[in-house]
Amino acid sequence: MRGLGSIALVLLIVGGLNWLLVGLFQWDLVASIFGGQDSALSRIIYSLVGIAALYAFTFFAKFDHE
């Protein structure tokens, strides 16, 4: 897994950890760092995580189906 796949994996991990923090502590790390959920930078990060999740569907094609 190189390039785009690695970037997608990192973004998915960041997104998953952010959701863990939201679920356990009601604290949104992305919003805290980038100025709230409505800031442009936060929305860009949320969008990149979502695009990475969509791209992750291509990982299923790499599994060995027997």
GROMACS .gro file of N, CA and C in nm:
model
  198
    1MET      N    1   0.085  -0.117   0.000
    1MET     CA    2   0.000   0.000   0.000
    1MET      C    3   0.090   0.123   0.000
    2ARG      N    4   0.084   0.196  -0.103
    2ARG     CA    5   0.169   0.314  -0.116
    2ARG      C    6   0.085   0.434  -0.159
    3GLY      N    7   0.141   0.549  -0.142
    3GLY     CA    8   0.081   0.671  -0.194
    3GLY      C    9  -0.057   0.699  -0.140
    4LEU      N   10  -0.153   0.699  -0.232
    4LEU     CA   11  -0.290   0.737  -0.199
    4LEU      C   12  -0.351   0.644  -0.095
    5GLY      N   13  -0.319   0.516  -0.102
    5GLY     CA   14  -0.371   0.422  -0.003
    5GLY      C   15  -0.321   0.452   0.137
    6SER      N   16  -0.194   0.489   0.149
    6SER     CA   17  -0.138   0.523   0.280
    6SER      C   18  -0.199   0.650   0.336
    7ILE      N   19  -0.219   0.749   0.249
    7ILE     CA   20  -0.283   0.874   0.292
    7ILE      C   21  -0.425   0.846   0.338
    8ALA      N   22  -0.497   0.764   0.262
    8ALA     CA   23  -0.634   0.731   0.300
    8ALA      C   24  -0.637   0.660   0.435
    9LEU      N   25  -0.543   0.569   0.457
    9LEU     CA   26  -0.538   0.497   0.584
    9LEU      C   27  -0.512   0.592   0.700
   10VAL      N   28  -0.420   0.685   0.684
   10VAL     CA   29  -0.391   0.782   0.790
   10VAL      C   30  -0.515   0.868   0.819
   11LEU      N   31  -0.581   0.914   0.714
   11LEU     CA   32  -0.702   0.995   0.735
   11LEU      C   33  -0.812   0.916   0.803
   12LEU      N   34  -0.826   0.788   0.769
   12LEU     CA   35  -0.927   0.705   0.834
   12LEU      C   36  -0.895   0.683   0.981
   13ILE      N   37  -0.767   0.668   1.013
   13ILE     CA   38  -0.727   0.652   1.154
   13ILE      C   39  -0.756   0.780   1.231
   14VAL      N   40  -0.720   0.894   1.172
   14VAL     CA   41  -0.749   1.023   1.237
   14VAL      C   42  -0.900   1.039   1.258
   15GLY      N   43  -0.978   1.006   1.156
   15GLY     CA   44  -1.123   1.017   1.168
   15GLY      C   45  -1.180   0.923   1.273
   16GLY      N   46  -1.128   0.801   1.276
   16GLY     CA   47  -1.175   0.704   1.376
   16GLY      C   48  -1.141   0.746   1.517
   17LEU      N   49  -1.020   0.797   1.536
   17LEU     CA   50  -0.982   0.846   1.670
   17LEU      C   51  -1.065   0.967   1.710
   18ASN      N   52  -1.095   1.053   1.614
   18ASN     CA   53  -1.179   1.169   1.644
   18ASN      C   54  -1.318   1.123   1.689
   19TRP      N   55  -1.375   1.024   1.619
   19TRP     CA   56  -1.506   0.973   1.659
   19TRP      C   57  -1.501   0.903   1.795
   20LEU      N   58  -1.391   0.838   1.824
   20LEU     CA   59  -1.374   0.777   1.956
   20LEU      C   60  -1.379   0.884   2.065
   21LEU      N   61  -1.309   0.994   2.042
   21LEU     CA   62  -1.309   1.103   2.139
   21LEU      C   63  -1.447   1.166   2.152
   22VAL      N   64  -1.517   1.179   2.040
   22VAL     CA   65  -1.654   1.233   2.045
   22VAL      C   66  -1.744   1.140   2.123
   23GLY      N   67  -1.733   1.011   2.098
   23GLY     CA   68  -1.819   0.913   2.165
   23GLY      C   69  -1.792   0.901   2.313
   24LEU      N   70  -1.665   0.903   2.352
   24LEU     CA   71  -1.632   0.883   2.493
   24LEU      C   72  -1.638   1.011   2.576
   25PHE      N   73  -1.593   1.121   2.517
   25PHE     CA   74  -1.576   1.243   2.595
   25PHE      C   75  -1.652   1.364   2.542
   26GLN      N   76  -1.727   1.345   2.433
   26GLN     CA   77  -1.798   1.455   2.367
   26GLN      C   78  -1.702   1.568   2.334
   27TRP      N   79  -1.583   1.532   2.285
   27TRP     CA   80  -1.480   1.630   2.250
   27TRP      C   81  -1.434   1.604   2.109
   28ASP      N   82  -1.452   1.701   2.023
   28ASP     CA   83  -1.416   1.691   1.881
   28ASP      C   84  -1.277   1.752   1.862
   29LEU      N   85  -1.178   1.666   1.844
   29LEU     CA   86  -1.039   1.710   1.831
   29LEU      C   87  -1.020   1.799   1.709
   30VAL      N   88  -1.078   1.760   1.596
   30VAL     CA   89  -1.063   1.838   1.473
   30VAL      C   90  -1.119   1.978   1.492
   31ALA      N   91  -1.238   1.987   1.550
   31ALA     CA   92  -1.299   2.118   1.574
   31ALA      C   93  -1.217   2.200   1.673
   32SER      N   94  -1.162   2.134   1.773
   32SER     CA   95  -1.082   2.206   1.872
   32SER      C   96  -0.955   2.264   1.810
   33ILE      N   97  -0.892   2.188   1.723
   33ILE     CA   98  -0.767   2.234   1.662
   33ILE      C   99  -0.791   2.342   1.556
   34PHE      N  100  -0.895   2.325   1.477
   34PHE     CA  101  -0.915   2.412   1.362
   34PHE      C  102  -1.024   2.516   1.376
   35GLY      N  103  -1.071   2.543   1.498
   35GLY     CA  104  -1.159   2.657   1.519
   35GLY      C  105  -1.308   2.630   1.512
   36GLY      N  106  -1.352   2.512   1.550
   36GLY     CA  107  -1.495   2.482   1.552
   36GLY      C  108  -1.539   2.402   1.432
   37GLN      N  109  -1.656   2.339   1.446
   37GLN     CA  110  -1.706   2.253   1.339
   37GLN      C  111  -1.743   2.330   1.213
   38ASP      N  112  -1.775   2.457   1.228
   38ASP     CA  113  -1.819   2.536   1.112
   38ASP      C  114  -1.706   2.607   1.041
   39SER      N  115  -1.583   2.597   1.092
   39SER     CA  116  -1.472   2.666   1.025
   39SER      C  117  -1.440   2.595   0.894
   40ALA      N  118  -1.388   2.671   0.800
   40ALA     CA  119  -1.357   2.615   0.668
   40ALA      C  120  -1.253   2.503   0.677
   41LEU      N  121  -1.154   2.521   0.761
   41LEU     CA  122  -1.048   2.420   0.774
   41LEU      C  123  -1.102   2.290   0.832
   42SER      N  124  -1.190   2.298   0.932
   42SER     CA  125  -1.251   2.177   0.988
   42SER      C  126  -1.334   2.105   0.882
   43ARG      N  127  -1.408   2.181   0.806
   43ARG     CA  128  -1.493   2.120   0.703
   43ARG      C  129  -1.408   2.052   0.596
   44ILE      N  130  -1.292   2.109   0.566
   44ILE     CA  131  -1.201   2.047   0.470
   44ILE      C  132  -1.149   1.915   0.526
   45ILE      N  133  -1.110   1.915   0.654
   45ILE     CA  134  -1.060   1.791   0.716
   45ILE      C  135  -1.169   1.686   0.717
   46TYR      N  136  -1.291   1.724   0.758
   46TYR     CA  137  -1.402   1.628   0.760
   46TYR      C  138  -1.426   1.573   0.618
   47SER      N  139  -1.419   1.659   0.518
   47SER     CA  140  -1.441   1.616   0.380
   47SER      C  141  -1.332   1.521   0.334
   48LEU      N  142  -1.207   1.550   0.368
   48LEU     CA  143  -1.097   1.461   0.330
   48LEU      C  144  -1.110   1.324   0.395
   49VAL      N  145  -1.154   1.321   0.520
   49VAL     CA  146  -1.176   1.192   0.588
   49VAL      C  147  -1.288   1.115   0.518
   50GLY      N  148  -1.393   1.184   0.480
   50GLY     CA  149  -1.503   1.119   0.408
   50GLY      C  150  -1.462   1.066   0.273
   51ILE      N  151  -1.382   1.143   0.200
   51ILE     CA  152  -1.332   1.098   0.070
   51ILE      C  153  -1.240   0.976   0.088
   52ALA      N  154  -1.158   0.978   0.193
   52ALA     CA  155  -1.072   0.864   0.222
   52ALA      C  156  -1.155   0.740   0.251
   53ALA      N  157  -1.267   0.757   0.320
   53ALA     CA  158  -1.354   0.642   0.349
   53ALA      C  159  -1.413   0.587   0.220
   54LEU      N  160  -1.452   0.673   0.129
   54LEU     CA  161  -1.504   0.626   0.001
   54LEU      C  162  -1.395   0.554  -0.078
   55TYR      N  163  -1.275   0.609  -0.077
   55TYR     CA  164  -1.164   0.545  -0.146
   55TYR      C  165  -1.132   0.408  -0.086
   56ALA      N  166  -1.153   0.393   0.044
   56ALA     CA  167  -1.122   0.267   0.113
   56ALA      C  168  -1.204   0.150   0.059
   57PHE      N  169  -1.315   0.178  -0.007
   57PHE     CA  170  -1.393   0.070  -0.068
   57PHE      C  171  -1.310  -0.005  -0.172
   58THR      N  172  -1.213   0.063  -0.232
   58THR     CA  173  -1.129  -0.004  -0.332
   58THR      C  174  -1.038  -0.108  -0.268
   59PHE      N  175  -1.018  -0.100  -0.138
   59PHE     CA  176  -0.933  -0.198  -0.068
   59PHE      C  177  -0.995  -0.337  -0.073
   60PHE      N  178  -1.128  -0.345  -0.083
   60PHE     CA  179  -1.193  -0.475  -0.089
   60PHE      C  180  -1.149  -0.554  -0.213
   61ALA      N  181  -1.119  -0.486  -0.320
   61ALA     CA  182  -1.076  -0.552  -0.443
   61ALA      C  183  -0.939  -0.617  -0.425
   62LYS      N  184  -0.864  -0.573  -0.327
   62LYS     CA  185  -0.729  -0.626  -0.304
   62LYS      C  186  -0.729  -0.750  -0.216
   63PHE      N  187  -0.844  -0.782  -0.154
   63PHE     CA  188  -0.852  -0.903  -0.073
   63PHE      C  189  -0.857  -1.025  -0.166
   64ASP      N  190  -0.798  -1.133  -0.122
   64ASP     CA  191  -0.799  -1.257  -0.198
   64ASP      C  192  -0.929  -1.329  -0.171
   65HIS      N  193  -1.019  -1.327  -0.267
   65HIS     CA  194  -1.149  -1.394  -0.250
   65HIS      C  195  -1.134  -1.541  -0.289
   66GLU      N  196  -1.166  -1.629  -0.195
   66GLU     CA  197  -1.157  -1.772  -0.223
   66GLU      C  198  -1.291  -1.837  -0.220
   0.00000   0.00000   0.00000
